[in-house]
Every structure is written in structure tokens, then in C-alpha cells.
Amino acid sequence: MAEPEVRSDPTGQKEEPEALVSSLIIFVFSLIAGLLIYWLLSRRRPAPVPEIRTPLTAGAVTMQETSFIEKMKKTTRNVIVFYGSQTGTAEEFANRLVKDAQRYGIKGMVADPEEYDMSELPRLREIDSSLAVFCMATYGEGEPTDNAQDFYDWMQMTDDSLEGVHFAVFGLGNKTYDHYNAMGTYTDKRLAELGATRIFDLGLGDDDGNLEEDFISWKGQFWPAVCEFFGVQATQEECSIRQFELVVHSDVNMNEVYTGELGRLLSFQDQKPPFDAKNPFLAPVAINRKLNKGGSRHLMHLELDISGSKIRYDAGDHVAVYPMNDVPLVNRLGERLGVDLDTVITLKNLDEEANKKHPFPCPTTYRAALTHYLDITSPLHTNVLFDLSQYASDPEEKEILRKMACSSSEGKALYHSWVVESERNILAVLEDLPSLRPPIDHLCELLPRLQARYYSIASSAKVHPSSIHICVVVLEYTTKTGRVFKGVATNWLKDKVVTDGSPRPTVPMYVRKSQFRLPFRASTPVIMIGPGTGIAPFMGFIQERAWQKEQGKETGEAILYFGCRHRNEDFIYQEELEEFEKAGVLTQLHVAFSRDQEHKVYVQHLLKQSKDHLWKLIHSSNAHIYVCGDARNMARDVHAAFHEIAEEVGGLTHTQAVDYFQRLMTKGRYSQDVWS
């Protein structure tokens, strides 16, 4: 590090020693005088009066509210189930475990680690026969979910002993990702390293296979181990246990009824920053245009206006949008259940000490709950089928539901074929089992929450500071039962049409930060691989590189590998990309048209055609690689193609090639934004 600069006198003459001494004496006396005055003034402050104890007491209450240990002691609970959840599944599993515990006479509580002081975990030994269970999902590239980030940081930094603490972990992941179940595996390993005692083996659920089945199998063996730990009698008998009671409001001010807000009542009418997952911004849709020129699919480009929201984003971030369920589907549910959907209700937790007072914002109407808050399109989980079985009057239909909810091999096979593969949602189940007539309030208790959908942002804030662009394909197909399945969010967005003379439609949204970032130096080469809508973040990257070039910065090579089915149908953003190539922003544009010839051609095939130049950029020029799109096939094939390039051009063995690109990932030079 360079030495600090020595500043000379403005006249260019050196100060005399006497002047320096005089200045120093004045400075010292001034400092002493200032400290003396401060000491005298502080002594003259009035003595504390009793009234100031109020905020101190309030502070103590706040601290106690973040203490799960004190809460467990106060409510005589000895099991706590923490969850790290991004889409709601881990939270649902945690709730199911606590509900199961009641069947064994064990009192448990569900806890969001974000809401509690996790450094208190060593104190769990203060509670006799206590147990901590962790349902931990992995997000992105082996990262913790947002609500588990602080807990993850604590585990990494702490040296506190967990001796005397008992635990079990179930991880939720997807094998198509490189860092399969990283968070669950790390939590299990780290807690044991800190001295905690594992009472049952780590469970790993695979969302690419059958996550529900994995969870059922794990907890089927988990509970006998728990019963042995607690010394209670294990039983196979199951019964339906309600968690919420219904309150019907006959006379209520409709301004006090939730109509889709996620947090603060009337927050959509009175928008206040900051905007986040619990307080989304209602962004007007400025543009909604179809991207593809032909074919049966519908690919679209939307621009959301964020003017005045104070929302900031970077190229590579994700935008989360909160969709609505299809109105005709909601109406059909109401008709099948024979209820007035406009009835105002509250579902109130029977456990008065629970943090979660309601399953969704209340009071609200059944219509609002089914439209905004509940997932009514996903295949039903086994616990829902079990609880619904009591409402089937036909013995055969009741038996079908109960069989699918059990952990036997026959039950699992039936569930997999009848629910998972056939994609039966709640309406399909009700239609195919006509004797099934559940009360709508219990159904609302059982259904999972409707989750936000995340999309890679297709713009750069340097170029578009007041708008966020997204690129999506509308999901619609026929299931094995002959029913038409429509993607909730994509079809909802498709209908957000901008028309002259009408108010612009709006989308509840917020921005989730990502690690998918352009290199810090504009001169660093980038290799981007994004077929289909995987091109989205690269539109933002390319816009940013164009902006950097306009600012006079030296920009490195920017190579894009894009893929689609047909040149004349779904070569999306063709004009923009060719203009960027003409301007020298994109130094190379490679497009794989998979179905324009007899043999299918994909992006990984084009990579091999440029293997010498790519290896030079990667190995000698510090190039960064970015992959966006399908995790199950494309991302794996691209990864394999890079391994082959390293072997063929770089002379590495297969093992060395795998290690080489693993190191690039660790250094942040090989980044993926993929989905399954």
C-alpha cells in the first residue's frame, strides 16, 4: 500500500518548527477544554425518572418475542420445527410434522428462523427431552433460502457447543441442480460438528423425482425414532386434526376485509415503499407483446413500469410476481362445493400461542382466498388426501383417498399414477370422486399458499431505470385425464393487455437480488448460453455492455449462444440481437435452430464447433461463463460440452476437466440461472 500523501503549504514554503509547535499546543488545549465542557454538561443531566422504564420494558418484551426458548418454556413445548422455505413447501412440511406430533401427545411449534434469535439454539438443552427439526430447502446455486440466510451465517461463524441438543434434518432439493440439497446436507453436518446429537438420519427430498413421496418415506421412519427418543408408544392410528376454527362475519366493514393484499390492509390502494415480498409494488404494465412469429406456443415480452417506486435492480436479478388464479376455475370450485364465495370469513388458529394466527390474511372472502392466497392448480399432497377422506360418503372413494395417503408401496404407486402423473388438482379430485363433499373452510385450511413466480429480468437498469422487462412462455397443455392445464402466472400475465383509453393493468411485484452478475471489469470476456426464454438475463447483460461501450469503456468479447425451434417462428429478439452484433456489442451470435433440419441441433453442439476459441477465452483471458434455462437437460449438456472442450483442446483428463470447471464455479466464473 502506498504511503499517505504529504500535503505541503499552498505557498510552497515549508512550515517553521515553531509554528508547528504552537499549532499543536492550541489543538491540545482545545481538545482538553472540549472534553471538560462535555463532562460538566453530562453531569448536569437530570436523573432518570420512573417513566423511562416503559421503553426499556418494551425492549425486553421484544427480545423475549424473538426467543424461541422462552416461548417453548412458556407454552410447555419440547419440539420445534424450523423451516428454510422459498416456495412454501418446506414450511408446509414443517407444519405437517408439528401436526403429526399431536397424534403422539407431543407438543411442538413451527418456527421461521428469520423471526427468532438462532444463537439461542445451544439453550435448547435447558428443555427436557427437547428436539429441533429442520426442514431446509436449497435455493439457486446451493444457497440458503431468504428466510434461512441469517441462520446459515450463524452456523458458519459460531463456535458455540451444541452438546445436549438433539436434532433431525430433512432437506428439499432437486437433483438436476449441481448443488443438490446443499443446505439440508450442510445443516445436518454442521450441527453434528458443533456437538449436537442426530436422533434420525438426514432425509433428502428430490423435487425432480417425487418430493412428496420422499418426505412420506422419511417421516414414516422418523416418527418411530422420535417415539423411542421420547419414550412414548408409537401408533399407526391417524386422525384428522383441525388447526383453525371458522369465524363467519355477517356484519363487517368491507374496508377491513383483505382482497388480495399480502401484508398491510389496503396496501394496494395506498402504496408505500420499501417494496418486498410482504409489500409488493403494483407495477403498471407498459408493454405486453408477442415475441414469436408463428408456431403453437405464445412467447411474450412484458415491461413493468416501476417509476416512483424507488425499486432498484441490476441486470441478472429476478422479479417476483404474485399471480391470481383463473376466475372460471374459482367459480367452478364454488359451484362444486355449493357455497357463497362472497361470504366473509376468518380462519383463526386454535393454538393461541402460535405465531401464525391465520393461514392467509383475514378477514377475507372465500373468493379472495381461492383467487389470491391458495394454490388450487397443483397436484394434491398426501396429507390433504387423508384429511379429505373423512368427507367421502362412498366407502370405495374413501378407501382410495386413504390408500394414497399411506406409506405402503401400493399406496405410493396409486398416488403417483392417480395424482402426480395425472396432475389432478383439487377440482379434478372433487370431480372424479363425486361423493367427496368437504366443508370449504377445512379445504382452505389444507391447501398450500399460492406462491410468487420468479423470472429473470430481461433488461439493464443502466438503460431502463424506470422499467423491468420479462420474457416468458405461456404454459398450456392437456393432461392425461384430458383436462387442459394452464400455468397460473403465465396465462394471467398474457391477459394483462394494454389498450388505449383504459387504465393500465397492474402486476404485484418485487425484486429479488441474484448472484448472476456481469464481471466487474467491462473488458472481461463473457460467454452466454441461453436457449428459449433463457435469453432473458442476457438481454440485460447485452444492454449493459452496450451502455458501457457508449460510456467509452473498453469492453471485452461478448459471445451469445441462443437456441430455438425454427428461425421463422421463435427466433425471439432477432432484430435487437442482430443490431447489437452489427454495433460490435455482441462479438459473436450463434443460434441453434433445433428443428430446421433433419437432425436436431442444440446450443451444446455449437459450443463444440468453437472449441478452440472458447478454450482460449476461458483458459487464457479469464472469460466468465453464464448459463440460463432448463436445468434438467440443457444445463447438464452444456456442462458436459465444456468438459469435452477442456479434454480435447486443453489436454485435461475427464477428472481434471470436472475439477477445472468446479473451480470456475467456486470463483464465480461459471454461473447458472436455471430451473427445472
XYZ file of C-alpha atoms in Angstrom:
676
model
C 0.000 0.000 0.000
C 1.324 3.454 -0.870
C 2.257 5.826 1.899
C -0.217 8.677 2.620
C 0.362 11.764 0.569
C 2.220 14.561 2.413
C 0.413 17.838 1.830
C 2.566 20.971 1.504
C 1.681 24.539 2.335
C -0.188 26.273 -0.537
C 2.619 28.821 -0.855
C 5.129 26.090 -1.481
C 7.153 27.084 1.602
C 7.868 24.681 4.445
C 6.377 25.467 7.883
C 8.769 26.563 10.564
C 9.127 24.232 13.592
C 7.890 26.956 15.985
C 4.637 27.323 14.071
C 4.068 23.594 14.223
C 4.594 23.541 17.996
C 2.218 26.480 18.518
C -0.475 24.815 16.458
C -0.066 21.580 18.373
C -0.375 23.364 21.767
C -3.539 25.165 20.662
C -5.039 21.923 19.413
C -4.287 20.037 22.683
C -5.750 22.815 24.879
C -8.868 23.000 22.688
C -9.357 19.249 22.982
C -8.986 19.302 26.792
C -11.413 22.240 27.087
C -13.958 20.486 24.896
C -13.797 17.282 26.938
C -14.164 19.267 30.204
C -17.279 21.074 28.932
C -18.809 17.784 27.725
C -18.155 16.181 31.172
C -19.771 19.097 33.016
C -22.823 19.110 30.785
C -23.297 15.350 31.058
C -23.200 15.605 34.872
C -25.957 18.212 34.827
C -28.423 15.865 33.055
C -31.480 15.098 35.193
C -31.619 11.779 36.956
C -33.781 9.111 35.279
C -37.422 9.202 36.278
C -39.657 6.151 36.556
C -41.442 6.905 33.255
C -38.400 5.980 31.145
C -38.745 2.380 32.289
C -41.564 1.906 29.788
C -39.401 1.759 26.656
C -36.918 -0.468 28.488
C -39.686 -2.880 29.349
C -40.952 -2.792 25.758
C -37.460 -3.621 24.602
C -37.361 -6.606 26.912
C -40.660 -7.816 25.540
C -39.327 -7.529 22.001
C -36.291 -9.586 22.930
C -38.450 -12.220 24.581
C -40.621 -12.440 21.459
C -37.545 -13.427 19.465
C -36.637 -16.120 21.995
C -37.980 -19.470 20.898
C -36.571 -20.987 24.095
C -38.685 -18.771 26.328
C -41.698 -19.399 24.152
C -41.226 -23.162 24.349
C -40.896 -22.976 28.124
C -43.930 -20.741 28.475
C -46.123 -22.988 26.328
C -44.593 -26.300 27.579
C -43.422 -27.481 24.176
C -40.407 -29.672 23.626
C -40.292 -29.975 19.824
C -39.554 -27.089 17.475
C -39.544 -27.402 13.689
C -37.614 -24.728 11.800
C -38.026 -24.255 8.067
C -35.993 -22.631 5.325
C -38.510 -22.096 2.546
C -38.578 -20.128 -0.707
C -41.721 -21.500 -2.336
C -43.648 -22.610 0.763
C -43.080 -26.385 0.550
C -40.585 -26.611 3.431
C -42.935 -24.517 5.571
C -45.791 -26.865 4.687
C -43.682 -29.906 5.645
C -42.803 -28.251 8.968
C -46.479 -27.678 9.719
C -47.274 -31.275 8.872
C -44.615 -32.559 11.272
C -45.986 -30.459 14.142
C -49.492 -31.634 13.323
C -48.270 -35.254 13.325
C -46.654 -34.697 16.728
C -50.073 -34.070 18.272
C -51.059 -37.641 17.403
C -48.328 -38.863 19.744
C -49.145 -36.431 22.528
C -46.045 -34.372 21.728
C -46.363 -30.584 21.751
C -44.437 -28.829 19.024
C -44.200 -25.465 17.338
C -43.288 -24.298 13.840
C -40.672 -21.555 13.629
C -39.329 -19.293 10.906
C -35.596 -18.878 11.704
C -35.797 -15.316 10.402
C -38.148 -14.411 13.259
C -36.064 -15.840 16.098
C -32.614 -15.470 17.591
C -30.965 -18.669 16.345
C -27.916 -18.102 18.551
C -30.159 -19.440 21.331
C -30.015 -22.935 19.863
C -27.468 -24.128 22.492
C -30.063 -23.282 25.175
C -32.382 -25.979 23.846
C -30.711 -28.327 26.320
C -32.478 -26.368 29.081
C -35.750 -28.027 27.994
C -36.098 -31.682 28.975
C -36.414 -34.190 26.120
C -36.280 -31.423 23.555
C -35.834 -31.826 19.828
C -35.137 -29.418 16.960
C -36.146 -30.476 13.451
C -35.022 -28.568 10.363
C -36.856 -28.653 7.021
C -34.328 -26.887 4.823
C -34.769 -26.107 1.136
C -31.854 -25.241 -1.131
C -32.221 -22.240 -3.421
C -30.301 -21.259 -6.548
C -26.691 -22.382 -6.661
C -26.633 -24.211 -3.333
C -27.735 -21.108 -1.421
C -29.972 -20.880 1.648
C -33.477 -19.551 1.205
C -34.023 -15.890 2.070
C -35.510 -16.639 5.487
C -32.657 -19.038 6.406
C -29.762 -16.761 5.395
C -29.098 -15.415 8.912
C -29.249 -18.932 10.385
C -26.795 -20.139 7.737
C -24.449 -17.246 8.531
C -24.668 -18.083 12.236
C -23.813 -21.742 11.629
C -20.776 -20.707 9.610
C -19.449 -18.287 12.219
C -20.357 -19.842 15.569
C -18.146 -21.962 17.784
C -20.881 -22.462 20.404
C -21.208 -26.025 21.644
C -24.488 -27.779 20.846
C -23.738 -30.694 23.138
C -27.001 -31.890 24.669
C -29.079 -30.598 21.736
C -30.971 -33.239 19.734
C -31.872 -32.702 16.093
C -33.025 -34.146 12.771
C -32.931 -32.647 9.265
C -34.992 -33.095 6.119
C -33.612 -31.365 3.038
C -35.571 -30.267 -0.013
C -33.670 -30.107 -3.283
C -33.604 -31.026 -6.948
C -31.100 -33.453 -8.491
C -30.996 -31.541 -11.752
C -29.005 -28.838 -9.924
C -25.277 -29.131 -9.289
C -25.599 -28.336 -5.589
C -28.272 -30.897 -4.784
C -29.687 -30.410 -1.287
C -26.668 -28.368 -0.252
C -28.485 -26.553 2.566
C -30.002 -29.669 4.139
C -26.695 -31.517 3.924
C -24.741 -28.600 5.384
C -27.210 -28.086 8.252
C -27.051 -31.765 9.194
C -23.250 -31.856 9.019
C -22.659 -28.550 10.806
C -24.997 -29.225 13.728
C -23.230 -32.542 14.327
C -19.818 -30.821 14.128
C -20.954 -28.413 16.836
C -21.741 -31.352 19.117
C -25.490 -31.830 18.620
C -26.888 -35.366 18.634
C -28.637 -36.602 15.491
C -31.644 -38.704 16.500
C -32.538 -39.732 12.958
C -30.776 -39.859 9.608
C -30.754 -36.930 7.221
C -33.665 -37.061 4.770
C -33.186 -35.826 1.225
C -36.191 -34.960 -0.922
C -35.831 -34.667 -4.697
C -38.262 -32.352 -6.452
C -37.142 -33.714 -9.816
C -38.483 -37.102 -8.737
C -41.258 -37.202 -6.160
C -40.609 -34.861 -3.264
C -43.869 -35.782 -1.547
C -43.038 -39.484 -1.638
C -39.528 -38.827 -0.312
C -40.965 -36.869 2.608
C -43.611 -39.505 3.404
C -40.964 -42.265 3.382
C -38.648 -40.278 5.631
C -41.232 -39.281 8.224
C -42.649 -42.817 8.231
C -39.345 -43.927 9.793
C -38.691 -40.653 11.595
C -41.664 -40.904 13.967
C -40.778 -44.326 15.430
C -37.305 -42.925 16.176
C -38.884 -39.861 17.824
C -41.243 -42.027 19.867
C -38.281 -44.081 21.055
C -36.426 -40.874 21.932
C -39.393 -39.519 23.933
C -40.334 -42.900 25.370
C -43.890 -42.772 24.035
C -45.873 -45.530 22.394
C -45.791 -45.386 18.603
C -49.151 -45.858 16.941
C -50.244 -46.313 13.358
C -53.656 -44.808 14.009
C -54.190 -41.482 12.355
C -56.947 -38.952 12.736
C -57.699 -35.593 11.183
C -56.763 -32.671 13.403
C -58.030 -29.166 12.714
C -55.623 -26.281 13.252
C -58.006 -23.415 12.557
C -61.579 -22.615 13.507
C -64.033 -20.848 11.243
C -65.498 -17.443 12.127
C -68.167 -16.130 9.730
C -68.683 -12.360 9.684
C -72.264 -11.313 8.961
C -71.821 -7.588 9.595
C -68.399 -6.272 8.624
C -66.954 -3.101 7.114
C -65.618 -4.203 3.705
C -62.750 -1.712 4.062
C -61.487 -4.025 6.799
C -61.563 -7.132 4.595
C -58.471 -8.371 2.720
C -58.952 -8.589 -1.031
C -55.541 -9.900 -2.094
C -53.103 -7.830 -0.017
C -50.217 -9.845 1.396
C -49.395 -7.763 4.439
C -50.856 -4.395 5.309
C -54.589 -3.990 4.730
C -55.375 -1.674 1.783
C -51.689 -1.645 0.827
C -52.625 -1.853 -2.870
C -54.702 1.316 -2.553
C -52.086 3.174 -0.502
C -48.670 2.082 -1.781
C -45.702 2.813 0.487
C -42.062 1.794 -0.052
C -39.947 -0.162 0.604
C -41.416 -2.909 -1.545
C -40.626 -6.536 -0.800
C -42.196 -9.995 -0.501
C -44.741 -8.836 2.068
C -45.340 -5.446 0.458
C -45.230 -5.835 -3.348
C -45.442 -2.896 -5.707
C -48.380 -2.705 -8.125
C -46.426 -2.130 -11.318
C -48.440 -0.945 -14.337
C -47.855 -2.996 -17.491
C -46.418 -0.615 -20.094
C -45.912 -3.147 -22.907
C -47.150 -6.689 -23.498
C -46.210 -8.018 -26.923
C -45.948 -11.429 -28.502
C -42.394 -12.313 -29.441
C -42.734 -15.325 -31.716
C -43.866 -15.012 -35.330
C -45.508 -18.433 -35.568
C -45.915 -21.860 -34.021
C -48.383 -23.082 -31.421
C -46.679 -21.519 -28.433
C -47.041 -17.963 -27.108
C -43.826 -16.225 -26.043
C -44.209 -12.707 -24.728
C -42.231 -9.665 -23.659
C -43.625 -7.532 -20.839
C -42.375 -4.228 -19.484
C -43.374 -3.274 -15.945
C -43.311 0.411 -15.048
C -41.545 0.986 -11.705
C -41.491 4.788 -11.875
C -41.745 6.381 -8.431
C -41.367 3.062 -6.574
C -37.721 3.571 -5.543
C -37.148 -0.029 -6.671
C -33.580 -0.644 -7.798
C -32.320 -3.637 -9.727
C -29.265 -4.939 -11.549
C -29.010 -6.975 -14.728
C -29.267 -10.624 -13.654
C -31.702 -10.055 -10.766
C -35.085 -11.765 -10.565
C -38.509 -10.168 -10.465
C -41.128 -11.934 -8.360
C -44.751 -11.551 -9.389
C -47.831 -12.570 -7.407
C -50.400 -14.049 -9.805
C -54.135 -14.665 -9.461
C -55.882 -17.978 -10.034
C -58.146 -18.325 -13.050
C -61.562 -16.800 -12.228
C -63.618 -19.504 -14.038
C -61.687 -22.177 -12.096
C -62.500 -20.440 -8.805
C -66.169 -20.201 -9.758
C -66.295 -23.905 -10.658
C -64.862 -24.760 -7.248
C -67.518 -22.653 -5.550
C -70.268 -24.343 -7.559
C -68.917 -27.845 -6.834
C -68.770 -27.101 -3.105
C -72.144 -25.340 -3.117
C -71.028 -22.234 -1.240
C -71.398 -18.479 -1.482
C -67.858 -17.413 -2.341
C -68.510 -13.862 -1.147
C -69.007 -14.961 2.477
C -66.592 -13.020 4.728
C -64.642 -15.356 6.995
C -61.702 -15.616 9.348
C -59.783 -18.818 9.976
C -58.407 -18.486 13.495
C -55.589 -20.632 14.857
C -56.758 -22.895 17.690
C -53.274 -22.583 19.185
C -53.376 -19.139 20.760
C -49.598 -19.114 21.232
C -48.836 -19.794 17.561
C -47.067 -17.049 15.622
C -49.191 -17.790 12.571
C -52.678 -16.648 13.604
C -54.260 -17.310 10.197
C -53.358 -19.482 7.184
C -53.712 -16.374 4.973
C -54.683 -12.722 5.548
C -58.019 -12.496 7.393
C -60.789 -11.463 7.417
C -61.350 -12.181 3.747
C -63.850 -13.888 1.474
C -63.720 -17.439 0.166
C -63.470 -15.894 -3.300
C -60.401 -13.830 -2.387
C -58.785 -16.814 -0.612
C -59.231 -19.098 -3.634
C -58.211 -16.363 -6.076
C -55.218 -14.753 -4.366
C -54.000 -16.848 -1.454
C -54.399 -20.575 -2.151
C -52.814 -22.918 -4.695
C -55.735 -24.633 -6.434
C -53.890 -25.913 -9.534
C -51.086 -28.114 -8.172
C -51.497 -31.869 -7.565
C -52.701 -32.518 -4.006
C -50.301 -33.749 -1.348
C -50.979 -36.937 0.576
C -51.838 -35.192 3.845
C -54.611 -33.282 2.072
C -55.989 -36.501 0.614
C -56.027 -38.118 4.061
C -57.880 -35.237 5.699
C -60.343 -35.063 2.800
C -61.107 -38.794 3.009
C -63.440 -38.312 6.000
C -65.782 -36.299 3.773
C -66.257 -39.047 1.147
C -69.587 -40.806 1.697
C -68.764 -43.608 -0.750
C -66.660 -46.300 1.035
C -64.679 -47.070 -2.136
C -63.778 -43.430 -2.699
C -62.826 -43.054 0.966
C -60.568 -46.109 0.655
C -58.888 -44.713 -2.479
C -58.046 -41.480 -0.694
C -56.740 -43.240 2.415
C -54.682 -45.711 0.438
C -52.934 -42.891 -1.471
C -52.171 -41.171 1.837
C -50.432 -44.186 3.405
C -46.755 -45.074 3.056
C -47.246 -48.581 1.622
C -45.712 -49.363 -1.770
C -49.194 -49.939 -3.207
C -50.386 -46.585 -1.841
C -47.340 -44.757 -3.194
C -47.826 -46.284 -6.648
C -51.512 -45.326 -6.689
C -50.725 -41.772 -5.569
C -48.007 -41.430 -8.196
C -50.232 -42.582 -11.066
C -53.594 -41.123 -9.999
C -52.380 -37.749 -8.667
C -48.829 -36.926 -9.751
C -48.691 -38.299 -13.301
C -52.328 -37.389 -13.979
C -51.791 -33.914 -12.469
C -55.052 -33.915 -10.541
C -55.638 -30.665 -8.695
C -58.366 -30.106 -6.101
C -61.131 -29.534 -8.665
C -60.164 -32.662 -10.616
C -60.222 -34.747 -7.424
C -63.639 -33.364 -6.475
C -64.988 -34.026 -9.976
C -63.635 -37.590 -10.135
C -64.814 -38.513 -6.628
C -68.423 -37.282 -6.651
C -69.215 -38.365 -3.082
C -66.428 -36.154 -1.731
C -68.008 -33.066 -0.106
C -65.529 -31.312 2.180
C -66.507 -28.113 4.003
C -64.827 -25.222 2.211
C -63.277 -23.831 5.390
C -61.376 -27.091 6.013
C -60.315 -27.142 2.379
C -58.969 -23.596 2.709
C -57.011 -24.745 5.748
C -55.482 -27.681 3.878
C -54.497 -26.128 0.555
C -50.971 -24.646 0.307
C -50.386 -20.946 -0.279
C -50.197 -19.582 -3.804
C -46.562 -18.586 -4.269
C -44.815 -15.817 -6.159
C -43.290 -16.722 -9.514
C -39.695 -15.674 -10.227
C -38.500 -14.515 -13.627
C -35.038 -13.462 -14.790
C -35.073 -9.760 -15.569
C -34.523 -9.098 -19.276
C -33.256 -5.524 -19.025
C -30.493 -3.375 -17.572
C -31.255 -0.601 -15.098
C -28.456 1.415 -16.689
C -30.585 1.620 -19.838
C -34.084 1.162 -18.390
C -34.016 2.579 -14.837
C -37.803 3.006 -14.649
C -38.932 -0.313 -16.088
C -38.338 -4.033 -15.641
C -38.591 -6.339 -18.647
C -39.512 -10.023 -18.513
C -39.654 -12.716 -21.166
C -41.939 -15.733 -20.600
C -43.607 -18.574 -22.477
C -47.274 -19.268 -21.762
C -47.773 -22.730 -20.292
C -50.802 -24.656 -21.552
C -51.216 -28.364 -22.329
C -53.579 -31.336 -21.954
C -53.079 -33.728 -19.019
C -53.543 -37.499 -19.026
C -57.118 -37.067 -17.811
C -57.949 -34.928 -20.848
C -58.135 -31.709 -18.864
C -56.416 -28.556 -20.084
C -53.757 -27.341 -17.662
C -52.950 -23.642 -17.750
C -49.927 -22.150 -16.000
C -51.268 -19.802 -13.333
C -48.850 -16.907 -13.753
C -48.119 -17.058 -17.491
C -51.786 -17.138 -18.529
C -52.578 -14.391 -16.032
C -49.759 -12.258 -17.468
C -50.895 -12.998 -21.008
C -54.220 -11.340 -20.189
C -52.505 -8.157 -18.973
C -53.192 -6.434 -22.279
C -52.517 -2.714 -22.649
C -55.306 -0.887 -24.529
C -55.649 2.776 -25.445
C -58.093 4.739 -23.320
C -58.177 2.173 -20.496
C -56.272 2.097 -17.199
C -53.088 0.061 -17.472
C -53.310 -3.389 -15.874
C -51.028 -3.903 -12.863
C -48.808 -6.678 -11.521
C -47.883 -7.070 -7.818
C -44.102 -7.497 -7.848
C -40.799 -7.025 -6.063
C -37.141 -7.617 -6.940
C -35.059 -10.462 -5.553
C -31.308 -9.911 -5.735
C -29.196 -12.504 -7.508
C -25.542 -13.507 -7.750
C -25.890 -13.748 -11.545
C -23.760 -10.736 -12.419
C -21.605 -9.375 -15.218
C -17.875 -9.257 -14.370
C -16.739 -6.143 -12.520
C -14.367 -5.252 -15.374
C -16.127 -4.410 -18.626
C -13.078 -5.697 -20.502
C -13.581 -9.267 -19.229
C -14.914 -11.583 -21.974
C -18.317 -13.187 -21.377
C -19.744 -16.385 -22.858
C -23.540 -16.527 -22.563
C -25.640 -19.638 -23.222
C -29.415 -19.143 -23.085
C -31.823 -21.015 -25.358
C -35.517 -20.099 -25.402
C -36.598 -17.773 -22.616
C -33.190 -18.461 -21.050
C -32.058 -15.489 -23.117
C -33.803 -13.148 -20.641
C -30.889 -12.136 -18.366
C -28.579 -11.858 -21.353
C -30.763 -9.180 -22.897
C -29.959 -7.204 -19.752
C -26.259 -8.107 -19.945
C -26.009 -7.079 -23.604
C -27.850 -3.802 -22.970
C -25.407 -3.068 -20.165
C -22.388 -3.860 -22.332
C -23.779 -1.501 -24.980
C -24.150 1.201 -22.320
C -20.569 0.602 -21.114
C -19.351 0.912 -24.692
C -21.226 4.211 -25.071
C -19.527 5.456 -21.898
C -16.183 4.936 -23.606
C -15.214 1.871 -21.628
C -13.182 -0.904 -23.201
C -15.494 -3.906 -23.452
C -14.368 -7.494 -23.788
C -15.705 -10.118 -26.137
C -19.385 -10.940 -25.675
C -20.481 -14.227 -27.232
C -24.085 -15.407 -27.154
C -25.343 -18.917 -27.848
C -29.094 -18.876 -28.332
C -31.392 -21.718 -29.324
C -34.966 -22.033 -30.606
C -37.030 -24.408 -32.728
C -37.360 -22.562 -36.047
C -35.720 -19.416 -37.455
C -39.007 -18.150 -38.879
C -41.126 -18.895 -35.807
C -39.450 -18.363 -32.450
C -36.148 -16.570 -33.020
C -37.125 -14.059 -30.330
C -35.385 -10.677 -30.107
C -33.872 -11.362 -33.538
C -33.803 -7.728 -34.661
C -32.330 -6.475 -31.371
C -29.635 -9.158 -31.307
C -28.590 -8.555 -34.906
C -28.362 -4.809 -34.204
C -26.146 -5.491 -31.169
C -23.954 -7.722 -33.337
C -23.726 -5.056 -36.050
C -22.720 -2.457 -33.414
C -19.944 -4.717 -32.123
C -21.541 -5.132 -28.690
C -22.099 -8.807 -29.452
C -18.851 -10.004 -30.960
C -20.380 -13.356 -31.900
C -24.003 -14.517 -32.171
C -24.566 -18.260 -32.558
C -28.117 -19.565 -32.968
C -29.128 -23.241 -32.896
C -32.386 -23.866 -34.766
C -33.159 -27.286 -33.385
C -35.857 -28.323 -35.865
C -34.911 -26.580 -39.095
C -33.008 -29.645 -40.311
C -33.309 -33.411 -40.150
C -31.010 -33.800 -37.141
C -31.704 -31.656 -34.094
C -29.050 -29.071 -33.277
C -28.745 -27.556 -29.801
C -26.520 -24.936 -28.188
C -24.099 -27.543 -26.828
C -23.359 -28.653 -30.408
C -22.477 -25.082 -31.403
C -20.141 -24.793 -28.426
C -18.109 -27.725 -29.720
C -17.782 -26.022 -33.119
C -15.991 -23.064 -31.483
C -13.979 -25.118 -29.025
C -10.514 -23.653 -29.775
C -11.580 -20.032 -29.380
C -13.715 -20.775 -26.327
C -10.899 -22.588 -24.543
C -8.533 -19.674 -25.266
C -11.027 -17.206 -23.773
C -11.663 -19.374 -20.729
C -8.125 -20.523 -20.005
C -6.096 -17.504 -21.087
C -8.419 -14.494 -20.998
C -10.293 -15.060 -17.738
C -13.674 -15.285 -19.533
C -16.840 -15.691 -17.461
C -19.415 -18.302 -18.478
C -23.160 -17.860 -17.936
C -25.857 -20.483 -18.473
C -29.585 -19.797 -18.217
C -32.542 -22.062 -18.914
C -33.528 -25.688 -18.432
C -31.627 -27.435 -15.639
C -32.703 -30.995 -16.382
C -31.162 -31.350 -19.855
C -29.681 -28.183 -21.362
C -27.527 -27.085 -18.422
C -26.126 -30.597 -17.962
C -25.385 -30.993 -21.674
C -23.675 -27.598 -21.801
C -21.593 -28.511 -18.766
C -20.590 -31.788 -20.427
C -19.671 -29.930 -23.629
C -17.283 -27.675 -21.697
C -15.711 -30.747 -20.088
C -15.116 -32.199 -23.567
C -13.596 -28.922 -24.779
C -11.182 -28.921 -21.833
C -10.205 -32.507 -22.609
C -9.870 -32.114 -26.385
C -8.255 -28.667 -26.552
C -6.774 -28.260 -23.090
C -5.403 -31.791 -22.847
C -7.030 -32.450 -19.466
C -8.290 -35.786 -18.271
C -12.003 -36.054 -17.556
C -11.400 -35.792 -13.812
C -9.178 -32.753 -14.306
C -11.792 -31.136 -16.563
C -14.527 -31.637 -13.965
C -12.286 -30.157 -11.261
C -11.310 -27.281 -13.544
C -14.880 -26.120 -14.096
C -15.778 -26.756 -10.479
C -13.062 -24.274 -9.530
C -14.505 -21.789 -12.035
C -17.864 -22.119 -10.286
C -16.245 -21.537 -6.914
C -14.522 -18.421 -8.245
C -17.768 -17.102 -9.729
C -16.595 -17.546 -13.314
C -19.194 -20.198 -14.196
C -22.666 -19.042 -13.174
C -26.033 -20.676 -13.732
C -29.573 -19.326 -13.555
C -31.517 -22.499 -14.261
C -34.876 -24.021 -13.459
C -36.435 -27.457 -13.619
